[in-house]
PDB file of C-alpha atoms in Angstrom:
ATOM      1  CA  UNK A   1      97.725 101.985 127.947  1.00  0.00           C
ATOM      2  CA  UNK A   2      96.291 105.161 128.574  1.00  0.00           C
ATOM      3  CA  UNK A   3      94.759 107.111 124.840  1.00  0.00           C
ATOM      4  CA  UNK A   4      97.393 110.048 125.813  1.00  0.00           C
ATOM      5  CA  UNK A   5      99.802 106.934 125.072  1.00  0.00           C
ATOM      6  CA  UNK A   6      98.858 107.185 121.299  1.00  0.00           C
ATOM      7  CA  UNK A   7      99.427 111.014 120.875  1.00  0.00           C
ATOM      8  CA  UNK A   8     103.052 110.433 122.245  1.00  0.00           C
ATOM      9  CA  UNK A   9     104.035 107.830 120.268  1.00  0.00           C
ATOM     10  CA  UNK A  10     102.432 108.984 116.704  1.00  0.00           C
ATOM     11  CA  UNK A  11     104.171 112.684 117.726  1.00  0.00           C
ATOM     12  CA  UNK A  12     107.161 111.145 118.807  1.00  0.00           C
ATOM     13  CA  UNK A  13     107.332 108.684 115.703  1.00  0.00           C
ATOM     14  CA  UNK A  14     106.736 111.522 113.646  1.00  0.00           C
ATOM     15  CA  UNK A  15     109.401 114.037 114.531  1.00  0.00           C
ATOM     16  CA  UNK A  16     111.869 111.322 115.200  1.00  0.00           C
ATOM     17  CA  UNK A  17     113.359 113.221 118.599  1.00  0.00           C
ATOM     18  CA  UNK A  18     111.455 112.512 121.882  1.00  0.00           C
ATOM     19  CA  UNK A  19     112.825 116.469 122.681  1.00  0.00           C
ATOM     20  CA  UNK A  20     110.782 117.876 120.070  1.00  0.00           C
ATOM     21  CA  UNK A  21     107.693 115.450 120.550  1.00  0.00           C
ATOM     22  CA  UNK A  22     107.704 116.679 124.097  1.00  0.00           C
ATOM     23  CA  UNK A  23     107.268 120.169 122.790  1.00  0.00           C
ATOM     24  CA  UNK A  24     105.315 120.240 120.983  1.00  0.00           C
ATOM     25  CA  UNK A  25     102.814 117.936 123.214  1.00  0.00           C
ATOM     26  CA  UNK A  26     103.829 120.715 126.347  1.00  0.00           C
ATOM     27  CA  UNK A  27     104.895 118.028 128.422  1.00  0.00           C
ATOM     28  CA  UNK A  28     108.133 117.353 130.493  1.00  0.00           C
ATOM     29  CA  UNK A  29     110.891 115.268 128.514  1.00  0.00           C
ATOM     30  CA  UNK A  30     111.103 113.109 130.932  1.00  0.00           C
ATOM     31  CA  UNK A  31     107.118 112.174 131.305  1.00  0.00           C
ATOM     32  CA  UNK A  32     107.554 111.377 127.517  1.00  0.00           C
ATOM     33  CA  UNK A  33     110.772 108.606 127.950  1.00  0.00           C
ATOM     34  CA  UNK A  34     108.616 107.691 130.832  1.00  0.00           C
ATOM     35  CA  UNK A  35     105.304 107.080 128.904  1.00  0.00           C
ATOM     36  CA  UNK A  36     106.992 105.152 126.446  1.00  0.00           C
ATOM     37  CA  UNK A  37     109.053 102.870 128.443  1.00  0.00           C
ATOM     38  CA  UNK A  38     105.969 101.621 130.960  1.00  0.00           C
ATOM     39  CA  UNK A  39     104.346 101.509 127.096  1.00  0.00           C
ATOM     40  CA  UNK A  40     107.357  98.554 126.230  1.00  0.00           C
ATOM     41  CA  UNK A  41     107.207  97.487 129.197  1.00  0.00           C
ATOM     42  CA  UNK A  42     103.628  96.601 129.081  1.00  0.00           C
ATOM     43  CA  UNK A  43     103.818  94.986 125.854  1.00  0.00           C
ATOM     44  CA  UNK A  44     107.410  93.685 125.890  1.00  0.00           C
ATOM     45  CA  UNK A  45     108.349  94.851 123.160  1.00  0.00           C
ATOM     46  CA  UNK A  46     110.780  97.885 122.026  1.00  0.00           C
ATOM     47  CA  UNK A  47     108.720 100.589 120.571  1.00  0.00           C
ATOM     48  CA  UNK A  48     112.277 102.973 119.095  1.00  0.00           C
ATOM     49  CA  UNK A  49     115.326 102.389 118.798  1.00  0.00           C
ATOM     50  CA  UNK A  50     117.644 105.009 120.288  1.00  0.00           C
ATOM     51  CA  UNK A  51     120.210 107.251 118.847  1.00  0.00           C
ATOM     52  CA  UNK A  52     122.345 110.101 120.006  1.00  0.00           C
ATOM     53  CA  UNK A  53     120.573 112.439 117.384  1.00  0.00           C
ATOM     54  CA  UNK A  54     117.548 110.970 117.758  1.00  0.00           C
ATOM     55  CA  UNK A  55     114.832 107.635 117.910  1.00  0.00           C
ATOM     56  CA  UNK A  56     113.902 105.499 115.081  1.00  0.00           C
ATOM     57  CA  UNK A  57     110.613 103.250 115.037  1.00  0.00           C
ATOM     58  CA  UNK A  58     111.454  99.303 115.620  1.00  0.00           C
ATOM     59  CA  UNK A  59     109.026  96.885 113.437  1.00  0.00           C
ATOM     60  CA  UNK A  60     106.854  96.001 116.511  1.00  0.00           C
ATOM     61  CA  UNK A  61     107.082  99.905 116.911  1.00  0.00           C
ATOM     62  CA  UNK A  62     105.995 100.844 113.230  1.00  0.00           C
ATOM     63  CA  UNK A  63     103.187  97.944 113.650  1.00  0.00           C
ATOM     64  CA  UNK A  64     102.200 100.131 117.229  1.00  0.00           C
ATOM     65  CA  UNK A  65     102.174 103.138 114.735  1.00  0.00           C
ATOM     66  CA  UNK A  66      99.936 101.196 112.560  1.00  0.00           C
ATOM     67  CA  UNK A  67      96.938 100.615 115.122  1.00  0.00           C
ATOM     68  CA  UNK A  68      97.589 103.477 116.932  1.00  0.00           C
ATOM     69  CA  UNK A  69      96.531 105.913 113.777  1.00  0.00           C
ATOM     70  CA  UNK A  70      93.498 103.780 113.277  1.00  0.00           C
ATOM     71  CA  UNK A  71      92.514 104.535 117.082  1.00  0.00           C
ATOM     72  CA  UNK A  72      93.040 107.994 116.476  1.00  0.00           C
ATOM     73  CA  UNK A  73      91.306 107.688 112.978  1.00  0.00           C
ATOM     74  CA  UNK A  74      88.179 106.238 115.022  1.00  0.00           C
ATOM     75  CA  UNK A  75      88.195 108.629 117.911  1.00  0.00           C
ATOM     76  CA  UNK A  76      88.145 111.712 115.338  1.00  0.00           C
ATOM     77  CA  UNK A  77      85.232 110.359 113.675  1.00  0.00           C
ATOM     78  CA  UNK A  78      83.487 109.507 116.822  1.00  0.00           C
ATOM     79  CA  UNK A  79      83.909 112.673 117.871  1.00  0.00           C
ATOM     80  CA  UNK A  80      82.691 114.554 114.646  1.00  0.00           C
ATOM     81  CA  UNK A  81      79.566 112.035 114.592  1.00  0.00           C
ATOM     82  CA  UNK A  82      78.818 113.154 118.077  1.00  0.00           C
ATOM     83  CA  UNK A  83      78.812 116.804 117.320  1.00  0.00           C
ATOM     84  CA  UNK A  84      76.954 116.926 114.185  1.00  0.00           C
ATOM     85  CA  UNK A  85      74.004 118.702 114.354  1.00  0.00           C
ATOM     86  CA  UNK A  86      72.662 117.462 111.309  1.00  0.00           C
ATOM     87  CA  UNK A  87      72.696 120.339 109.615  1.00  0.00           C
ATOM     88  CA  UNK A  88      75.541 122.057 107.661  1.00  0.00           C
ATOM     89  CA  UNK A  89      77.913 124.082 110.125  1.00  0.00           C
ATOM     90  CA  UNK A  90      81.105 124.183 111.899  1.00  0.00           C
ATOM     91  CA  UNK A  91      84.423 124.232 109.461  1.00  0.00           C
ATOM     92  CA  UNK A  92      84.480 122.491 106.364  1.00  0.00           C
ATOM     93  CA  UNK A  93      88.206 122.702 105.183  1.00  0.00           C
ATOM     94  CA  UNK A  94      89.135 122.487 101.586  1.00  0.00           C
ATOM     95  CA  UNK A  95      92.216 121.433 100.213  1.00  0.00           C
ATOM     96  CA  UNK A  96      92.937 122.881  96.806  1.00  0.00           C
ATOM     97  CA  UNK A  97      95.659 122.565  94.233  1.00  0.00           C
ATOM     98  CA  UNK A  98      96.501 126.279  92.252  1.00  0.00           C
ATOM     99  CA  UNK A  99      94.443 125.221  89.101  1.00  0.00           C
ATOM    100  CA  UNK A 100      91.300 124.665  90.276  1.00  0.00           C
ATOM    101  CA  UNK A 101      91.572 128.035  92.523  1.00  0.00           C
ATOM    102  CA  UNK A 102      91.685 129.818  89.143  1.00  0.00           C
ATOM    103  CA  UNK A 103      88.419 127.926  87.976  1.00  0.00           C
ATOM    104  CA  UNK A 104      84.603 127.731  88.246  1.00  0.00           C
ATOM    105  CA  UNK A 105      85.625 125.747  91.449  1.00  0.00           C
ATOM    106  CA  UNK A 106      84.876 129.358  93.317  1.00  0.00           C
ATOM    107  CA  UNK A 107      81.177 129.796  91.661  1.00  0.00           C
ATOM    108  CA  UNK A 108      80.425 126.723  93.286  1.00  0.00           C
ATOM    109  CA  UNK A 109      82.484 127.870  96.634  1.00  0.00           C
ATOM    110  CA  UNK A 110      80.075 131.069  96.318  1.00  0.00           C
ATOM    111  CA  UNK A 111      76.451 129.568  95.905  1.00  0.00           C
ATOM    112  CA  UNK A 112      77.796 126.082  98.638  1.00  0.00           C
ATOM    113  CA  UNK A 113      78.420 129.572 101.235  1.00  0.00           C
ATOM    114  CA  UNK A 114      75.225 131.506 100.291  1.00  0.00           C
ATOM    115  CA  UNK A 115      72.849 128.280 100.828  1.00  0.00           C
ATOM    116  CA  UNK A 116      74.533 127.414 104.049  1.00  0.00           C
ATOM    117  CA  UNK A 117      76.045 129.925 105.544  1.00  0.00           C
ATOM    118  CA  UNK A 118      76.412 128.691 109.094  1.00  0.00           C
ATOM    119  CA  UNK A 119      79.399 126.514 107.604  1.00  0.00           C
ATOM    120  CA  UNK A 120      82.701 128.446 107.997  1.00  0.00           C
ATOM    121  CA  UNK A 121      85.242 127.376 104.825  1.00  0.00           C
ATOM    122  CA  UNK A 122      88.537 127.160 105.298  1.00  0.00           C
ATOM    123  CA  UNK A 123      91.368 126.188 102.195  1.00  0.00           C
ATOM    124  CA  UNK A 124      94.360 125.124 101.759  1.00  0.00           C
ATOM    125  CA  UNK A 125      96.322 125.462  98.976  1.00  0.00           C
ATOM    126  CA  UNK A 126      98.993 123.367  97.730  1.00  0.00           C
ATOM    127  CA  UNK A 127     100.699 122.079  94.145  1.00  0.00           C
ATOM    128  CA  UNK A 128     101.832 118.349  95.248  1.00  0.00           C
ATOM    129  CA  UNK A 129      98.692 115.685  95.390  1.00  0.00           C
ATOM    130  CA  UNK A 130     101.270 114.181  97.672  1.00  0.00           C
ATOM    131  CA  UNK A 131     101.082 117.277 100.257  1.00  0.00           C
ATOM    132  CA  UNK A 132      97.172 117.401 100.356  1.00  0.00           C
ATOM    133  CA  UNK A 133      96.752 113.317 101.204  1.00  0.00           C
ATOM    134  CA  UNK A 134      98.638 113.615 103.884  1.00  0.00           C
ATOM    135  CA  UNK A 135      96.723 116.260 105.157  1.00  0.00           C
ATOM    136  CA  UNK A 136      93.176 114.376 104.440  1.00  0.00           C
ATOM    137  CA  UNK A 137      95.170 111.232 106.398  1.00  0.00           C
ATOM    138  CA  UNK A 138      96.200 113.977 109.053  1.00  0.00           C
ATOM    139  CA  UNK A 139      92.395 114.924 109.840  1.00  0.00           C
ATOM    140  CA  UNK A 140      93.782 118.348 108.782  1.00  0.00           C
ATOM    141  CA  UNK A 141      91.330 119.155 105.764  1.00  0.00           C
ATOM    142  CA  UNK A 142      88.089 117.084 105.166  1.00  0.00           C
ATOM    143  CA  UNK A 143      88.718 116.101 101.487  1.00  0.00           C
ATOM    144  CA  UNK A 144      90.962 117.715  98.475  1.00  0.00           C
ATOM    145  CA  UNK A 145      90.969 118.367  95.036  1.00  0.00           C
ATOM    146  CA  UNK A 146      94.011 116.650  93.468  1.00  0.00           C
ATOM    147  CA  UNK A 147      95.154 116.966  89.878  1.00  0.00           C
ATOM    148  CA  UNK A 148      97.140 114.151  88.238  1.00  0.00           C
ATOM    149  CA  UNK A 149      97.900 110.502  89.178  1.00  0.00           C
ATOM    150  CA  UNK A 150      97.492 109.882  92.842  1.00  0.00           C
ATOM    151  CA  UNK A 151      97.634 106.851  94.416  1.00  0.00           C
ATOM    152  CA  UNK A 152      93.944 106.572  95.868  1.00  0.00           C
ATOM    153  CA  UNK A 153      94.803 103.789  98.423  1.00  0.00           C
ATOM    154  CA  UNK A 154      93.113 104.808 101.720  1.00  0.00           C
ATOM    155  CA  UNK A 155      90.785 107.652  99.507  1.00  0.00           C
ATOM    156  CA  UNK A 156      87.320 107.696  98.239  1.00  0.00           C
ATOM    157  CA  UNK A 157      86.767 109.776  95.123  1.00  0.00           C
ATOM    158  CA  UNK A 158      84.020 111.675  95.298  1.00  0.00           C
ATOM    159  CA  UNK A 159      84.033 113.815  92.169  1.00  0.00           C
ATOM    160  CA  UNK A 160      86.070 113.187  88.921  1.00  0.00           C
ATOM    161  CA  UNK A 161      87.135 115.204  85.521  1.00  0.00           C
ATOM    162  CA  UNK A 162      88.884 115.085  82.594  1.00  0.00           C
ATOM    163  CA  UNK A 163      90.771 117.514  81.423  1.00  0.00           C
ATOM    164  CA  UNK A 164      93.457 118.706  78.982  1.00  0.00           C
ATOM    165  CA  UNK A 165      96.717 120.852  79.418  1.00  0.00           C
ATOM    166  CA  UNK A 166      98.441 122.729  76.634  1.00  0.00           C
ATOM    167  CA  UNK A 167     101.497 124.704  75.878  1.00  0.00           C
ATOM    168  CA  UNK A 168     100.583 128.775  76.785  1.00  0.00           C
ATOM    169  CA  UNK A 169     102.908 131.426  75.830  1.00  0.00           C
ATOM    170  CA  UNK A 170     102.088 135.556  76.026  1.00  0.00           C
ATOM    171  CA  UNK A 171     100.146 136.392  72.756  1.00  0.00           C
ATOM    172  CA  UNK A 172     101.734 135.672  69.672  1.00  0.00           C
ATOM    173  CA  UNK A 173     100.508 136.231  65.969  1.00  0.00           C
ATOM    174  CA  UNK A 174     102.917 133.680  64.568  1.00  0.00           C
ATOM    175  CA  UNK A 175     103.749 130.397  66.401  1.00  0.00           C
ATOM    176  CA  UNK A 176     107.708 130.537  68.075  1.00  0.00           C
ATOM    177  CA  UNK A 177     109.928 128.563  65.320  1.00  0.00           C
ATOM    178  CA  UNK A 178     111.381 127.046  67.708  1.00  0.00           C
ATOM    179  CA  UNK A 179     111.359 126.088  71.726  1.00  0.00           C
ATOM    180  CA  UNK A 180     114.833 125.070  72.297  1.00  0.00           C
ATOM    181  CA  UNK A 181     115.987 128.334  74.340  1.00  0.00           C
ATOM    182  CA  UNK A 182     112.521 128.906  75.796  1.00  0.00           C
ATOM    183  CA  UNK A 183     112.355 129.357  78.965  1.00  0.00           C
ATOM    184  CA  UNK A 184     109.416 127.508  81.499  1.00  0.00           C
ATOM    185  CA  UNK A 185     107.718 128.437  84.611  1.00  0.00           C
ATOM    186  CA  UNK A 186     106.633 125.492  86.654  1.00  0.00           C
ATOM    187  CA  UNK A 187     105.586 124.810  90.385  1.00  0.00           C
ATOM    188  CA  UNK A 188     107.736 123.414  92.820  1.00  0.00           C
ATOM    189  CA  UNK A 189     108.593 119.569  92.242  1.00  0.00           C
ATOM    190  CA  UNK A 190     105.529 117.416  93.434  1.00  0.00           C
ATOM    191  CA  UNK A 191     103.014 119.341  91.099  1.00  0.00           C
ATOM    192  CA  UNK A 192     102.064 116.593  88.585  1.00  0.00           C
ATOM    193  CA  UNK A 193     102.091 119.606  85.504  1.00  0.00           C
ATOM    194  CA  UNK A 194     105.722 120.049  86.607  1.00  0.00           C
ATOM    195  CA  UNK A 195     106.110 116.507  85.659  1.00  0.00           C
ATOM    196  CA  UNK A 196     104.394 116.657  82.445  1.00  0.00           C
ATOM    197  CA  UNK A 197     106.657 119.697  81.672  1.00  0.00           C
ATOM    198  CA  UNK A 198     109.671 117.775  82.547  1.00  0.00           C
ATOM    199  CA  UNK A 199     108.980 115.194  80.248  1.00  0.00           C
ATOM    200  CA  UNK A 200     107.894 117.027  77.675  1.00  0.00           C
ATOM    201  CA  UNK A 201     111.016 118.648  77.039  1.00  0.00           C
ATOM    202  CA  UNK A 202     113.178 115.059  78.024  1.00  0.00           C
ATOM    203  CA  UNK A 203     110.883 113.546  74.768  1.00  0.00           C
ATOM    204  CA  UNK A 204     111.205 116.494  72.660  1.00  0.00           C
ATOM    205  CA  UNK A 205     115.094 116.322  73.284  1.00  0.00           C
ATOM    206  CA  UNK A 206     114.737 120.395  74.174  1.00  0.00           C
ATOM    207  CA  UNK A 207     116.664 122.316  76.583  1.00  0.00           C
ATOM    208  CA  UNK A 208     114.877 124.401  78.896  1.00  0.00           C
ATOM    209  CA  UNK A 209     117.450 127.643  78.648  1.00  0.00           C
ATOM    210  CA  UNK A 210     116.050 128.140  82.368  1.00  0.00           C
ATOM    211  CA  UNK A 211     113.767 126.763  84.926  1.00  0.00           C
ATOM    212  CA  UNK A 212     111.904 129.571  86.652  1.00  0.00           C
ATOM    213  CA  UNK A 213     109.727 128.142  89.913  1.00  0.00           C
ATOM    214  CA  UNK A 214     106.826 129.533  91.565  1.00  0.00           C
ATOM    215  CA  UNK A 215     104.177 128.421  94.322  1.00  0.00           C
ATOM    216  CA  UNK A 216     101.321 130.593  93.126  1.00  0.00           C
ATOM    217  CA  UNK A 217      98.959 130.899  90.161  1.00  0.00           C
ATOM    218  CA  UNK A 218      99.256 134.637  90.123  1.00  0.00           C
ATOM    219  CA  UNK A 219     103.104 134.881  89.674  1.00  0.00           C
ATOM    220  CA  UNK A 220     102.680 131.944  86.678  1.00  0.00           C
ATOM    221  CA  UNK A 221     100.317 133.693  84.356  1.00  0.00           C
ATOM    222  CA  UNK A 222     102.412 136.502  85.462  1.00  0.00           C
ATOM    223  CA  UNK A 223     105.479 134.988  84.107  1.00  0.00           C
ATOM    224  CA  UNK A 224     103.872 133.887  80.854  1.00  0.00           C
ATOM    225  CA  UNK A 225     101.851 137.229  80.181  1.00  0.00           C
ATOM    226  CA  UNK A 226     104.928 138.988  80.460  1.00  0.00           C
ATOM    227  CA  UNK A 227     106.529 136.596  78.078  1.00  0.00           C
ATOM    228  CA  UNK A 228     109.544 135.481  80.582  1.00  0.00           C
ATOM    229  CA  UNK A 229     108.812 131.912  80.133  1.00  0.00           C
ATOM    230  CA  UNK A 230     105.919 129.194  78.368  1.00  0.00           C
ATOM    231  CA  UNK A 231     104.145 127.148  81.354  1.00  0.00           C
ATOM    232  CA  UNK A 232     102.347 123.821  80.397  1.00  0.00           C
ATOM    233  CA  UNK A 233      98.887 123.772  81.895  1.00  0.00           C
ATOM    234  CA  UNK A 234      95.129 123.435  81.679  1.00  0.00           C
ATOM    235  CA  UNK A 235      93.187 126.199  79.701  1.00  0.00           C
ATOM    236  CA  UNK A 236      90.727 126.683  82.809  1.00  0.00           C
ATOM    237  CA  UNK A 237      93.534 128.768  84.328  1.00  0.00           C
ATOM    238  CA  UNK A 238      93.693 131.610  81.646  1.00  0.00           C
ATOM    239  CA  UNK A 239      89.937 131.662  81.288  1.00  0.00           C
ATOM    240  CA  UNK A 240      89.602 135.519  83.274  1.00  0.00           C
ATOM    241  CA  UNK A 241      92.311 136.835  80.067  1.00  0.00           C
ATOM    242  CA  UNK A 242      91.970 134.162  77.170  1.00  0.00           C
ATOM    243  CA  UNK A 243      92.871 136.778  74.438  1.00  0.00           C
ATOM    244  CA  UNK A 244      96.376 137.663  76.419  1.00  0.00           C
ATOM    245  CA  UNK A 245      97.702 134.215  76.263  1.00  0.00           C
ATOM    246  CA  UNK A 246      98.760 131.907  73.052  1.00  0.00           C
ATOM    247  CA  UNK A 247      97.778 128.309  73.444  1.00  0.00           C
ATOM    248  CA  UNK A 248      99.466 125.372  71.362  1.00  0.00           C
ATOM    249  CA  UNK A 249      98.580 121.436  71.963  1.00  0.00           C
ATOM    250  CA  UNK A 250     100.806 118.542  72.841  1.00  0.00           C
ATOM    251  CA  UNK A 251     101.136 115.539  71.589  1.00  0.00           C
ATOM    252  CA  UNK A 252      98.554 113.032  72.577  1.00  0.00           C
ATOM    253  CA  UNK A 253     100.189 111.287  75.289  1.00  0.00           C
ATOM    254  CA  UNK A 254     101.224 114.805  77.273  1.00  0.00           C
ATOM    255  CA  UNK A 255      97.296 115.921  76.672  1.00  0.00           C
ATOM    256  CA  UNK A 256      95.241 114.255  78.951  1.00  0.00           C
ATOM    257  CA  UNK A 257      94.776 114.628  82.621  1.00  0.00           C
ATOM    258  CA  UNK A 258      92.557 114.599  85.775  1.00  0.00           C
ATOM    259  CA  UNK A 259      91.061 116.337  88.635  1.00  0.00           C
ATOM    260  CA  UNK A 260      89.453 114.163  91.454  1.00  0.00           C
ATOM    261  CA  UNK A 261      87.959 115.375  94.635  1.00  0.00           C
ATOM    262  CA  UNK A 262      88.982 112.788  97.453  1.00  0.00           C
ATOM    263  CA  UNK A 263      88.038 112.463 100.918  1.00  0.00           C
ATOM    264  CA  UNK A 264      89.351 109.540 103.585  1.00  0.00           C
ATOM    265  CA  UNK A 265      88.298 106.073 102.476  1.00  0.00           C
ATOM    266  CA  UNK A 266      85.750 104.905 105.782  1.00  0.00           C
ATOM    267  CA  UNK A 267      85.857 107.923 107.582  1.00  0.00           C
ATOM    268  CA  UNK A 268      82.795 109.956 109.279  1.00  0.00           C
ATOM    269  CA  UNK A 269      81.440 112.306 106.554  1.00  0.00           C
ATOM    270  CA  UNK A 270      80.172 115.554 107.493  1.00  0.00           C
ATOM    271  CA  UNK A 271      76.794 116.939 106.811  1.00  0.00           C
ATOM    272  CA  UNK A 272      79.039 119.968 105.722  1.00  0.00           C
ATOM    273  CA  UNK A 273      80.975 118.136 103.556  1.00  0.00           C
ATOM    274  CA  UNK A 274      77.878 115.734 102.574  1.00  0.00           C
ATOM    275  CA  UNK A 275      76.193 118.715 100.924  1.00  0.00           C
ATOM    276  CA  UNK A 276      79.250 120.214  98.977  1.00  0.00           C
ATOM    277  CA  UNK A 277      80.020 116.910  97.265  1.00  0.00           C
ATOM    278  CA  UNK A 278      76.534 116.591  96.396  1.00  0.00           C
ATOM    279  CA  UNK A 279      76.287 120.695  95.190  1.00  0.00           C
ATOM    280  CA  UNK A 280      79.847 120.021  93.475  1.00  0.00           C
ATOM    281  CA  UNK A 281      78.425 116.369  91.401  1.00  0.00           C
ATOM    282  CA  UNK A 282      74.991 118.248  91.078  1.00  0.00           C
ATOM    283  CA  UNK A 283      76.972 120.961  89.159  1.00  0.00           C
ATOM    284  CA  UNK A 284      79.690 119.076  87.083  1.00  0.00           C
ATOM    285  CA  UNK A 285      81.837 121.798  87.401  1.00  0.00           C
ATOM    286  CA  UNK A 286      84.737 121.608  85.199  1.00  0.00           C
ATOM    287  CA  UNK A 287      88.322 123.367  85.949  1.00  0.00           C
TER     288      UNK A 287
END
């Protein structure tokens, strides 16, 4: 087995059409079915099964998959351990869920980029913990903040926060009588405060009249200032206009939530991203 092997498999497992796979890897199709028949034939085993429309993984095949991404794991971080000078530099790539890009989060951004400045930041935003841990697992961004549940399996947490979400409407001097034809403004499904919302109203036995979604912060509070719809989230995110929003509690079980930074669970850490968890812990920021 040759490592080129493992890129063709994981890309191949992964879009599911040997076509695509040799795309997207630039090489002929048939240097892929190639590849991956000396592959079985040098294991005896059958890596996919084949289909007209396509190739599914066998179970010797999804086992294959199994060490393969650990190789790959291994060869990232030996490569990143290689190359670090030792100092903070190169890319250090964020991922970032909506609420936490409205929040102190970029105060401690600001002063991480003044004090090392040869260390280019990159982030990526998102609303679904389930989009970002793919991504750390992906080598695609180094670690992630993640709001809600997750299921840390394969992460380390590196920083963690309480923190408490809340019913916010456009300013109001007397509380609505009542929320039944209200309508809510919510990310798309994934975000864990779209969750919360959804049961919420399920509990409550209310009827969202409508269910407007968004995929940014800015067209949210835009949809709540304006007084289209209520949203249910954390107070950090009105913090730049407190005095334009309204903001009612829930009921104790809907209250509570958290924000975690994770990273990959035994893989090479950065001196880049070595010195922002440490500036982020040293800092307690809270969203």
């Amino acid at each position: 087995m040759e490592l080129s092997d493992i890129d063709i498999i994981l890309t191949v497992a992964r879009s599911g059409k040997i076509s695509q796979a040799a795309k997207e890897l630039n090489y002929a199709q048939s240097n892929v079915t190639t590849r991956i028949k000396k592959l079985e034939q040098e294991y005896q085993v059958q890596l996919f099964n084949r289909f007209p429309k396509g190739v599914v993984l066998t179970s010797k095949g999804e086992q294959f998959v199994q060490y393969a991404t650990r190789i790959r794991d291994l060869l990232n971080d030996l490569e990143q351990d290689m190359t670090d000078p030792g100092e903070p530099s190169g890319t250090l790539k964020i991922g970032i869920v909506e609420t936490a890009a409205s929040s102190r989060f970029m105060e401690i951004l600001n002063e991480y980029q003044v004090t090392y400045p040869e260390v280019s930041i990159s982030l990526v935003n998102a609303t679904s913990p389930k989009v970002l841990r793919k991504k750390i697992q992906e080598y695609v961004i180094d670690g992630a903040f993640i709001s809600g549940a997750c299921v840390k399996e394969g992460l380390k947490v590196e920083y963690e926060m309480q923190d408490t979400v809340h019913i916010i409407s456009k300013r109001m001097d007397v509380p609505p009588e009542s929320l039944c034809q209200v309508s809510w403004v919510v990310f798309p499904k994934g975000c864990p405060y779209r969750e919360i919302t959804e049961e919420y109203l399920q509990e409550e036995g209310l009827s969202a009249r409508n269910i407007i979604e968004v995929s940014t912060m800015d067209n949210l509070l835009s949809c709540v200032e304006s007084g289209v719809a209520f949203t249910i989230m954390p107070c950090s995110v009105i913090h730049k206009k407190p005095d334009e929003f309204s903001v009612y509690d829930l009921a104790e079980r809907f209250t509570h939530t958290t924000t975690t930074f994770v990273r990959g669970e035994d893989r090479y850490v950065s001196s880049a991203l070595d010195r922002f968890v440490k500036l982020l812990n040293q800092k307690c920021i809270t969203f």
